[in-house]
mmCIF file of C-alpha atoms in Angstrom:
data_model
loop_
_atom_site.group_PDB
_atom_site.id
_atom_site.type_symbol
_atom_site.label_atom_id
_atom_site.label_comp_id
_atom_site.label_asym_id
_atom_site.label_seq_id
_atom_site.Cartn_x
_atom_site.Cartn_y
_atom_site.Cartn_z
ATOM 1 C CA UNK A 1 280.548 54.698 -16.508
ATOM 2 C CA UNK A 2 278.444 53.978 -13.017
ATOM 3 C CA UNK A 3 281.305 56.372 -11.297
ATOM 4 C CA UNK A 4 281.158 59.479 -13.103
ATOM 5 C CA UNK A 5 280.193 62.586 -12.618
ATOM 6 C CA UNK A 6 276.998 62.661 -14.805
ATOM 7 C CA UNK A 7 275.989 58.922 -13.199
ATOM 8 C CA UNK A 8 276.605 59.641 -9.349
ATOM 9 C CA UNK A 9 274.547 63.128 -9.688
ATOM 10 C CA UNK A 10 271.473 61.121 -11.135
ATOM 11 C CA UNK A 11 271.150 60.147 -7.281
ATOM 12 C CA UNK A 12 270.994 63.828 -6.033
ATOM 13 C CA UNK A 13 267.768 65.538 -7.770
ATOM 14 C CA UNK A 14 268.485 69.433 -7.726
ATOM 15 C CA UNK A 15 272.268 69.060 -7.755
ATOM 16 C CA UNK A 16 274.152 70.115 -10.886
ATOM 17 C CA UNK A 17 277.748 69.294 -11.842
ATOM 18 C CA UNK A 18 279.753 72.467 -13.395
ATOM 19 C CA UNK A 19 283.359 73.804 -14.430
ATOM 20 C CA UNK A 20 285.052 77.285 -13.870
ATOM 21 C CA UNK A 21 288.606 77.878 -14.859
ATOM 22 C CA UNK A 22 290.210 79.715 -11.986
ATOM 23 C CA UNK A 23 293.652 81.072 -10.524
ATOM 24 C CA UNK A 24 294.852 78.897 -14.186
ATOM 25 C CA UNK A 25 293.539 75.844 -13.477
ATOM 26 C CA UNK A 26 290.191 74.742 -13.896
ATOM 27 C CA UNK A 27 287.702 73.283 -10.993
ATOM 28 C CA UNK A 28 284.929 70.829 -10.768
ATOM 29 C CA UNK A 29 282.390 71.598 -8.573
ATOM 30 C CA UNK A 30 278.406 70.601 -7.772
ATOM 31 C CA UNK A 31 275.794 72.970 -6.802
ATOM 32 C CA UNK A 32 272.380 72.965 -5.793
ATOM 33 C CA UNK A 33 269.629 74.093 -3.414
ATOM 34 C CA UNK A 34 268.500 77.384 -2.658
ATOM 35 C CA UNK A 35 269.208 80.085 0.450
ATOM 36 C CA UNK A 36 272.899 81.563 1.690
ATOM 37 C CA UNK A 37 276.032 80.206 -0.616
ATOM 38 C CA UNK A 38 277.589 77.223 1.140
ATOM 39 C CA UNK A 39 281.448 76.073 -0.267
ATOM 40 C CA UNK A 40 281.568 72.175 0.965
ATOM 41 C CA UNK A 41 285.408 71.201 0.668
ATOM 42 C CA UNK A 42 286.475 67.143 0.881
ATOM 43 C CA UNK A 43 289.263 65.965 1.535
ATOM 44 C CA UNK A 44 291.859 63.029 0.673
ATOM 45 C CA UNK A 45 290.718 59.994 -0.377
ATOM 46 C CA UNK A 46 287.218 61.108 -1.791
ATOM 47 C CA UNK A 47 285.341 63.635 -3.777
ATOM 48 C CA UNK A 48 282.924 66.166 -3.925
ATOM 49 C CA UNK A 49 280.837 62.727 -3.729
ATOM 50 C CA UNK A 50 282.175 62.158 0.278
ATOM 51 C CA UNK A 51 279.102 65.113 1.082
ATOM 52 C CA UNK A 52 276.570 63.306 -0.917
ATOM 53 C CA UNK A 53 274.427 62.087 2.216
ATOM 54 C CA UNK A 54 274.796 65.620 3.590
ATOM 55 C CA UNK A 55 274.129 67.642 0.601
ATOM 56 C CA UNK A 56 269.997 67.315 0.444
ATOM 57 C CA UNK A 57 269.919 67.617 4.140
ATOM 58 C CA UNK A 58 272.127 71.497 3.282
ATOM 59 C CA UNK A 59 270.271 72.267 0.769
ATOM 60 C CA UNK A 60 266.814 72.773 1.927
ATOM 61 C CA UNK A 61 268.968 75.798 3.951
ATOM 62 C CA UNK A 62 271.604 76.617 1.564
ATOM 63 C CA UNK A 63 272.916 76.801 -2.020
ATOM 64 C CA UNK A 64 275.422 73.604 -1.540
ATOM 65 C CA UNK A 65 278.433 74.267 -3.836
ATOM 66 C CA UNK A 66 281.083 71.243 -3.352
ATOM 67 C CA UNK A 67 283.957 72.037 -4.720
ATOM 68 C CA UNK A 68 286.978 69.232 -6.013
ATOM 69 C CA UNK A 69 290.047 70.759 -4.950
ATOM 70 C CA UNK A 70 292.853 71.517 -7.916
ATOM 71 C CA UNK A 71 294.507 67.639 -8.078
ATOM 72 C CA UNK A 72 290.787 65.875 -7.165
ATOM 73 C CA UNK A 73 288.378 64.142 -9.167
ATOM 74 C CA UNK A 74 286.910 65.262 -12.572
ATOM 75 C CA UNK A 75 289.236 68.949 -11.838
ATOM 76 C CA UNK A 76 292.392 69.835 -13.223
ATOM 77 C CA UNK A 77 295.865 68.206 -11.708
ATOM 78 C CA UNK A 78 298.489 70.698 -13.027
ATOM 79 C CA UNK A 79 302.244 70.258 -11.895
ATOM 80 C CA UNK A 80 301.998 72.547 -8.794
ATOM 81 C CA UNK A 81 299.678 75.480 -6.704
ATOM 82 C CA UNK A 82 299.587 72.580 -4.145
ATOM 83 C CA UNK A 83 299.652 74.841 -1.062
ATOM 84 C CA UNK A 84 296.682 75.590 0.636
ATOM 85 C CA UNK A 85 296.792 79.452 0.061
ATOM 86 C CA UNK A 86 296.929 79.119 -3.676
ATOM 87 C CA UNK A 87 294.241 76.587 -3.345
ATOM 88 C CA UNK A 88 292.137 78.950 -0.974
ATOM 89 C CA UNK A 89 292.416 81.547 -4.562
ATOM 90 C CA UNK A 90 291.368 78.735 -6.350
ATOM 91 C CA UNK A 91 288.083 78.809 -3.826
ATOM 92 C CA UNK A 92 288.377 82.764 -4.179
ATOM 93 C CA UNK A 93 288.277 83.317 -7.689
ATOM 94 C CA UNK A 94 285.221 80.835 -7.939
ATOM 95 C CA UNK A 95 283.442 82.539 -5.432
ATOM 96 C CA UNK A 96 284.047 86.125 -7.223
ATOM 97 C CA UNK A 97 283.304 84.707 -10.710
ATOM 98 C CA UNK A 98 280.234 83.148 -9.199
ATOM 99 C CA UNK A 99 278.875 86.375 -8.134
ATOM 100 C CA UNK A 100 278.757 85.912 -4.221
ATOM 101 C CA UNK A 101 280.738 88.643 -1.917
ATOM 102 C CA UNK A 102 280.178 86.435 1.144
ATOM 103 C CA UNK A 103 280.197 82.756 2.076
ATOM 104 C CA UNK A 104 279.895 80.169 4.661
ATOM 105 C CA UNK A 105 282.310 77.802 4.004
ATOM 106 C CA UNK A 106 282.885 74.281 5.279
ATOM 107 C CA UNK A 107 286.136 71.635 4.768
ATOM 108 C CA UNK A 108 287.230 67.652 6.051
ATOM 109 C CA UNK A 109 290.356 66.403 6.314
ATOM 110 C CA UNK A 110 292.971 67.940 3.370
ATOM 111 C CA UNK A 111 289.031 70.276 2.376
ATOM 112 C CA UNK A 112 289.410 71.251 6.225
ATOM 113 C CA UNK A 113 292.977 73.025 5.456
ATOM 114 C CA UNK A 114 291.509 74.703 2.246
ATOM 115 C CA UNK A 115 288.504 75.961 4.099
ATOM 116 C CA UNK A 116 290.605 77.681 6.757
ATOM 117 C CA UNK A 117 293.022 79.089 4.596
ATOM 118 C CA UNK A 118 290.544 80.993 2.636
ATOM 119 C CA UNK A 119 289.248 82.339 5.966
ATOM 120 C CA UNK A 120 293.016 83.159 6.904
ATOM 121 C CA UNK A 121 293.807 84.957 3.723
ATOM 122 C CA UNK A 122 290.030 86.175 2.684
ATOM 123 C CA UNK A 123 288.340 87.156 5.966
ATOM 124 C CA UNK A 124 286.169 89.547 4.484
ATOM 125 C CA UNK A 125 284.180 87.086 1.800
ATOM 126 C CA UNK A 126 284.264 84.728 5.014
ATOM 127 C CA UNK A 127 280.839 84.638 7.510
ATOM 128 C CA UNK A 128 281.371 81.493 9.290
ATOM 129 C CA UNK A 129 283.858 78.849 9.173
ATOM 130 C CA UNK A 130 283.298 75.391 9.921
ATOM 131 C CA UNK A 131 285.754 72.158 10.464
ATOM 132 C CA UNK A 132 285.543 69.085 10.190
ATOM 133 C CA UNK A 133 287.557 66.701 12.329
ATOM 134 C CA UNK A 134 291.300 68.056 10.990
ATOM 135 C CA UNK A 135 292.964 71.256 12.048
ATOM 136 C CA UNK A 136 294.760 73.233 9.117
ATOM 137 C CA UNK A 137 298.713 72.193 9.268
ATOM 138 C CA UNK A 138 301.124 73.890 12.371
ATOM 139 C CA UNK A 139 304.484 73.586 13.481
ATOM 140 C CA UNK A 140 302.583 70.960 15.913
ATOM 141 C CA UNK A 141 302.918 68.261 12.645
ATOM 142 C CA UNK A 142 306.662 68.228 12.843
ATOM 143 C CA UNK A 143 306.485 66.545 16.445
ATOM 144 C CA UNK A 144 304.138 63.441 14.780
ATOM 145 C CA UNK A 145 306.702 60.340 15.659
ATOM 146 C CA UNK A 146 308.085 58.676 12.717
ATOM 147 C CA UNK A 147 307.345 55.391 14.582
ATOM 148 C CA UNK A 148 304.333 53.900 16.088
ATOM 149 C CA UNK A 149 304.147 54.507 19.702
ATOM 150 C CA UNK A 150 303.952 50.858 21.652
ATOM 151 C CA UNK A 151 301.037 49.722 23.227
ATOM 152 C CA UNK A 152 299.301 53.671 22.138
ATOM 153 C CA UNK A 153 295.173 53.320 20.987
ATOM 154 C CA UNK A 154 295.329 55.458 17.931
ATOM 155 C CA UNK A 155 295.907 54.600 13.868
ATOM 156 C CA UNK A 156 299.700 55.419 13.185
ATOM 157 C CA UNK A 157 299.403 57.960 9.924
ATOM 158 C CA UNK A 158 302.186 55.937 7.610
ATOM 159 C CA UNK A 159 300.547 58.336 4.933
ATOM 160 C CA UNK A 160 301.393 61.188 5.693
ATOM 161 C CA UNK A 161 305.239 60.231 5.337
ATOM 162 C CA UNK A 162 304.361 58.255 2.448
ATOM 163 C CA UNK A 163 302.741 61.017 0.495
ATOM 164 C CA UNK A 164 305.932 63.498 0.653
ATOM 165 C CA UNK A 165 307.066 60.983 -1.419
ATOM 166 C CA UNK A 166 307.829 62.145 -5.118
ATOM 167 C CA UNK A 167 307.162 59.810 -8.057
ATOM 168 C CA UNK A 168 307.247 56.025 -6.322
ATOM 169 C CA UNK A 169 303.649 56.656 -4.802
ATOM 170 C CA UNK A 170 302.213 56.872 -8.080
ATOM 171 C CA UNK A 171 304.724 54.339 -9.872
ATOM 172 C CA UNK A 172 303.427 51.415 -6.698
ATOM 173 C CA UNK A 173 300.207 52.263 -6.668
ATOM 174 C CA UNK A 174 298.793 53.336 -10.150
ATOM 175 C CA UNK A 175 296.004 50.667 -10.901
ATOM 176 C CA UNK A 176 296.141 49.729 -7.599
ATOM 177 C CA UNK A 177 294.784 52.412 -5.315
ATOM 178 C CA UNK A 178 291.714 50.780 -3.958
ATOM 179 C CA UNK A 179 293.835 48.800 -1.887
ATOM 180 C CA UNK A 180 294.961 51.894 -0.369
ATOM 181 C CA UNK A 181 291.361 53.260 0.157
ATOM 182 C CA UNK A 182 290.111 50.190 1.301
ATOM 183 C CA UNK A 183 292.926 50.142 4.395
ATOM 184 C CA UNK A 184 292.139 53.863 4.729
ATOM 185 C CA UNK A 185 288.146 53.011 5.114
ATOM 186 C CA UNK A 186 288.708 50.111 7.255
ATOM 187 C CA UNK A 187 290.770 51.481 9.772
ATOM 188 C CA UNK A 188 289.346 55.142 10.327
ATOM 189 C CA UNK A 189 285.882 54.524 10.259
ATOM 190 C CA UNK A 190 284.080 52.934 13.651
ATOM 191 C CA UNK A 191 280.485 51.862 11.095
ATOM 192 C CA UNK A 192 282.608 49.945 8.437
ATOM 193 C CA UNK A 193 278.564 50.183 6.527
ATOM 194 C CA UNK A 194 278.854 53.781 6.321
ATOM 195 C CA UNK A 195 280.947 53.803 2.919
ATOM 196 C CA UNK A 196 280.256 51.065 1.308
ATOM 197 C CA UNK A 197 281.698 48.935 -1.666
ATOM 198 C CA UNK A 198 280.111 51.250 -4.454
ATOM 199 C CA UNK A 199 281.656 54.353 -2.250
ATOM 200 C CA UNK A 200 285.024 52.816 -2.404
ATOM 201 C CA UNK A 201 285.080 51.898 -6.147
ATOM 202 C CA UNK A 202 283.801 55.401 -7.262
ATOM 203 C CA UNK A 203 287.057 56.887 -5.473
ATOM 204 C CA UNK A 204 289.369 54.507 -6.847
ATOM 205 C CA UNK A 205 287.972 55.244 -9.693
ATOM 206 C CA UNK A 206 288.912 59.106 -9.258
ATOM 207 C CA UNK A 207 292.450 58.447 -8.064
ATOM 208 C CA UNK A 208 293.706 55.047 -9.593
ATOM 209 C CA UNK A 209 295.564 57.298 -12.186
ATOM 210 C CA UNK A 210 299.581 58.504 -12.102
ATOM 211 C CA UNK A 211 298.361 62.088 -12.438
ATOM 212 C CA UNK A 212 295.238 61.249 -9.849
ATOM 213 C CA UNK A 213 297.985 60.082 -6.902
ATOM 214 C CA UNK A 214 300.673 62.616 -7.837
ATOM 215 C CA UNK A 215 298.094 65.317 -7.459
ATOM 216 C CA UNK A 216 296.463 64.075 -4.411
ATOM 217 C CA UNK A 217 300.214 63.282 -2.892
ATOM 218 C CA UNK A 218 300.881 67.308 -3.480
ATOM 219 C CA UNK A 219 298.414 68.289 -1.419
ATOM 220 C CA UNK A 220 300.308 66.474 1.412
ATOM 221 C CA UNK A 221 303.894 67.401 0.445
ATOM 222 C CA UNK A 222 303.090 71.076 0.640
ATOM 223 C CA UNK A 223 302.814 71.292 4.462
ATOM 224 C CA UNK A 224 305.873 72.626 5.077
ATOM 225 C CA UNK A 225 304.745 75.368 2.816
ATOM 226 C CA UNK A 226 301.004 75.554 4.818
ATOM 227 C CA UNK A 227 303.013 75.280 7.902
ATOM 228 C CA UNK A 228 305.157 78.551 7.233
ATOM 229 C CA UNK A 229 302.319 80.231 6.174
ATOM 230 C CA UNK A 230 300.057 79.324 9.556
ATOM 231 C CA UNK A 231 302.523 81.287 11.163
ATOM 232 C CA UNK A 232 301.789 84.722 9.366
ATOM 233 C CA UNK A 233 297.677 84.418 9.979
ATOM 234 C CA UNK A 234 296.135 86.972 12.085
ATOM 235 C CA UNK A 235 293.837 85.399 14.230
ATOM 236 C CA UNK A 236 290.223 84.916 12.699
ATOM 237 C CA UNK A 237 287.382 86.547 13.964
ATOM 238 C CA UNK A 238 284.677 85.046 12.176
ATOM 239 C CA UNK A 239 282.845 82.899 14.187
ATOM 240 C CA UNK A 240 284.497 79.453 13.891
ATOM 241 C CA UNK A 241 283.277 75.886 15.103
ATOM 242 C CA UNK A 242 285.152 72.552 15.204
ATOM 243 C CA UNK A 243 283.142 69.696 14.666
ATOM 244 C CA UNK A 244 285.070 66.776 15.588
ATOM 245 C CA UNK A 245 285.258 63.221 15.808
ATOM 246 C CA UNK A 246 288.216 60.812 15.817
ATOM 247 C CA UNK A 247 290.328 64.409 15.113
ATOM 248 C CA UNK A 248 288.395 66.375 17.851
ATOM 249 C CA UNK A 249 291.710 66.584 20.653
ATOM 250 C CA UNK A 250 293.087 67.471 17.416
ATOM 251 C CA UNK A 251 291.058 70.708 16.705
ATOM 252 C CA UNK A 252 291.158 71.547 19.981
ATOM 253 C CA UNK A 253 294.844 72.054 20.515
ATOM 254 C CA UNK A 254 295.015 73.585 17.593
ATOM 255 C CA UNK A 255 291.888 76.156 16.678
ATOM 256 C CA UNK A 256 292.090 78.153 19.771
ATOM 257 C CA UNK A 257 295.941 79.667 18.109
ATOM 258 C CA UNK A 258 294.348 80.861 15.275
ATOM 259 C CA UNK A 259 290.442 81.894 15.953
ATOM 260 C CA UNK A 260 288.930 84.155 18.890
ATOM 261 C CA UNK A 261 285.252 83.422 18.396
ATOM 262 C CA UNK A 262 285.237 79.832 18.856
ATOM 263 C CA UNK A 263 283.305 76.685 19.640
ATOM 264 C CA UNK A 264 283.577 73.177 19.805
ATOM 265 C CA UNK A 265 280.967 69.833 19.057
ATOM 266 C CA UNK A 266 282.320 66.176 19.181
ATOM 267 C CA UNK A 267 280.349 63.664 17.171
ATOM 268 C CA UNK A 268 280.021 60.196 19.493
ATOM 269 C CA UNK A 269 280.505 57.238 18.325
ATOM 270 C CA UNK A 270 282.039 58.059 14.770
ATOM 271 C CA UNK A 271 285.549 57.361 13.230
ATOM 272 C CA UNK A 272 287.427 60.575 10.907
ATOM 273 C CA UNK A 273 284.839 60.388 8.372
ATOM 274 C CA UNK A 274 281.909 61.620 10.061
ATOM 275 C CA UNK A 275 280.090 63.066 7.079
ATOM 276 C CA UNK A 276 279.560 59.360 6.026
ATOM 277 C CA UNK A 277 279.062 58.192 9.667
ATOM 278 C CA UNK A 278 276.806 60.531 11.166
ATOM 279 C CA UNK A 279 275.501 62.477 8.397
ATOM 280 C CA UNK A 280 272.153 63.873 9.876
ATOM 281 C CA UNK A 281 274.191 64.881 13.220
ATOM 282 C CA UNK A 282 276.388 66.595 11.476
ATOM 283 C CA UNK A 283 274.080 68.160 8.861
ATOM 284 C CA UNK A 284 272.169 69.419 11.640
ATOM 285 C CA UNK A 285 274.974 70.769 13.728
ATOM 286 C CA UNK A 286 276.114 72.337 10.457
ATOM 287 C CA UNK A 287 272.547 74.170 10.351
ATOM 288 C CA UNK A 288 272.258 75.013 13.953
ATOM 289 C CA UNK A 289 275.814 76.903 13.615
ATOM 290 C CA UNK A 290 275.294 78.759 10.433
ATOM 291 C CA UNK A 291 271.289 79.696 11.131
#
């Protein structure tokens, strides 16, 4: 099958795919290059594959680990362990059972909430956090209008309603969740060449399952959860940065609650999906933080 696992890592010379069962589930994750332990986090609707343009660039610095998410891809999708502080353990016990007492650790977009949580809850295996283009969930979320707001230059998020959803996500869209991806793709990135057909298809291909879009729709329906938990974080002191694009307003409201040694890059000219967009910029930005 041209979108698994063993196929897409043919493309990626160095990289390795691998399994750990952790915190009771069990995680995919791909690893390669040599230097400092990098965790790479996506987010929703892709895979460990939405850092494959970045990942040689990393690794000539770095050991690259990408890590699926519990609910993503080729790892487990149990019932629940949705919120992002049992997810961060899932990152955690990885990390401890692959032998490293410090990371750098990077996340976009649902991978963004992971990565700070594990900073939040495991600041001492934490040397620098970086994120990409979405702020971990706050209180703020509960004043997103249910409506679109007239005449206002932005993408309305219907999915984020959507996925709180139980059951009828997965019972519309089973066998059907390209068309999903493919509104997703066409309306948040500004280079619609940037992820292209064969992109597209390979994450269909990871989430056009019940069990793919119920997992995926947890990750989402557990904000209140995150949300009550944000509020118990001492603020970080690691140094943090907030690479931005389409969600860089976003990470600026937001970061400066919860970290004191903080910066902030916007990436010009991109849409939320800068990794695909502007991987070399943000690669490089990505270096120039960590050294």
């Amino acid at each position: 099958m041209q979108y698994s696992d063993e196929e897409l890592i043919k493309s990626l010379p160095g990289f390795k795919n691998n399994y750990a069962e952790v915190n009771g589930t069990v995680l995919h994750y791909v690893e390669g290059g040599e230097g400092q332990p990098l965790i790479l986090i996506p987010g929703w609707p892709e895979t460990w594959w939405a850092y494959h343009k970045v990942m040689p660039l990393l690794a000539t610095n770095y050991r690259v680990i990408v890590i699926e998410i519990r609910g993503m891809g080729s790892s487990q999708k149990p019932l629940e362990g949705y919120d992002k502080k049992n997810m961060a353990k899932d990152v955690y016990e990885l990390v401890k059972k692959l032998g490293y007492e410090k990371i750098n650790i990077s996340g976009h977009d649902i991978g963004a909430h992971v990565a700070f949580s594990f900073a939040a809850n495991f600041p001492e295996m934490t040397s620098k956090l970086v994120i990409l283009d979405t702020p971990h969930p706050d209180p703020g979320m509960y004043q997103l209008p249910m409506l679109p707001i007239l005449s206002a230059n932005y993408t309305y998020p219907w999915w984020l309603a959507f996925n709180q959803t139980k059951e009828l996500p997965e019972q519309l869209l089973a066998g059907r969740m390209s068309i999903v991806i493919e509104w997703i793709f066409r309306n948040l990135l500004k280079d619609q060449n940037s992820i292209d057909e064969f992109d597209k298809a390979a994450y269909a291909f990871a989430y056009d399952s019940n069990d793919g879009i119920r997992a995926s729709n947890a990750w989402y329906q557990a904000f209140p959860k995150d949300i009550e938990d944000s509020k118990t974080y001492s603020k970080l002191m690691m140094p943090v940065i907030g690479i931005g694009a389409a969600g860089y307003e976003m990470l600026q409201y937001s970061l400066p609650n919860y970290a004191t040694d903080l910066q902030f890059v916007k990436v010009e000219d991109s849409g939320h999906f800068l990794l695909a967009e502007k991987p070399e910029e943000t690669a490089n930005l990505i270096k120039g933080f960590l050294g």
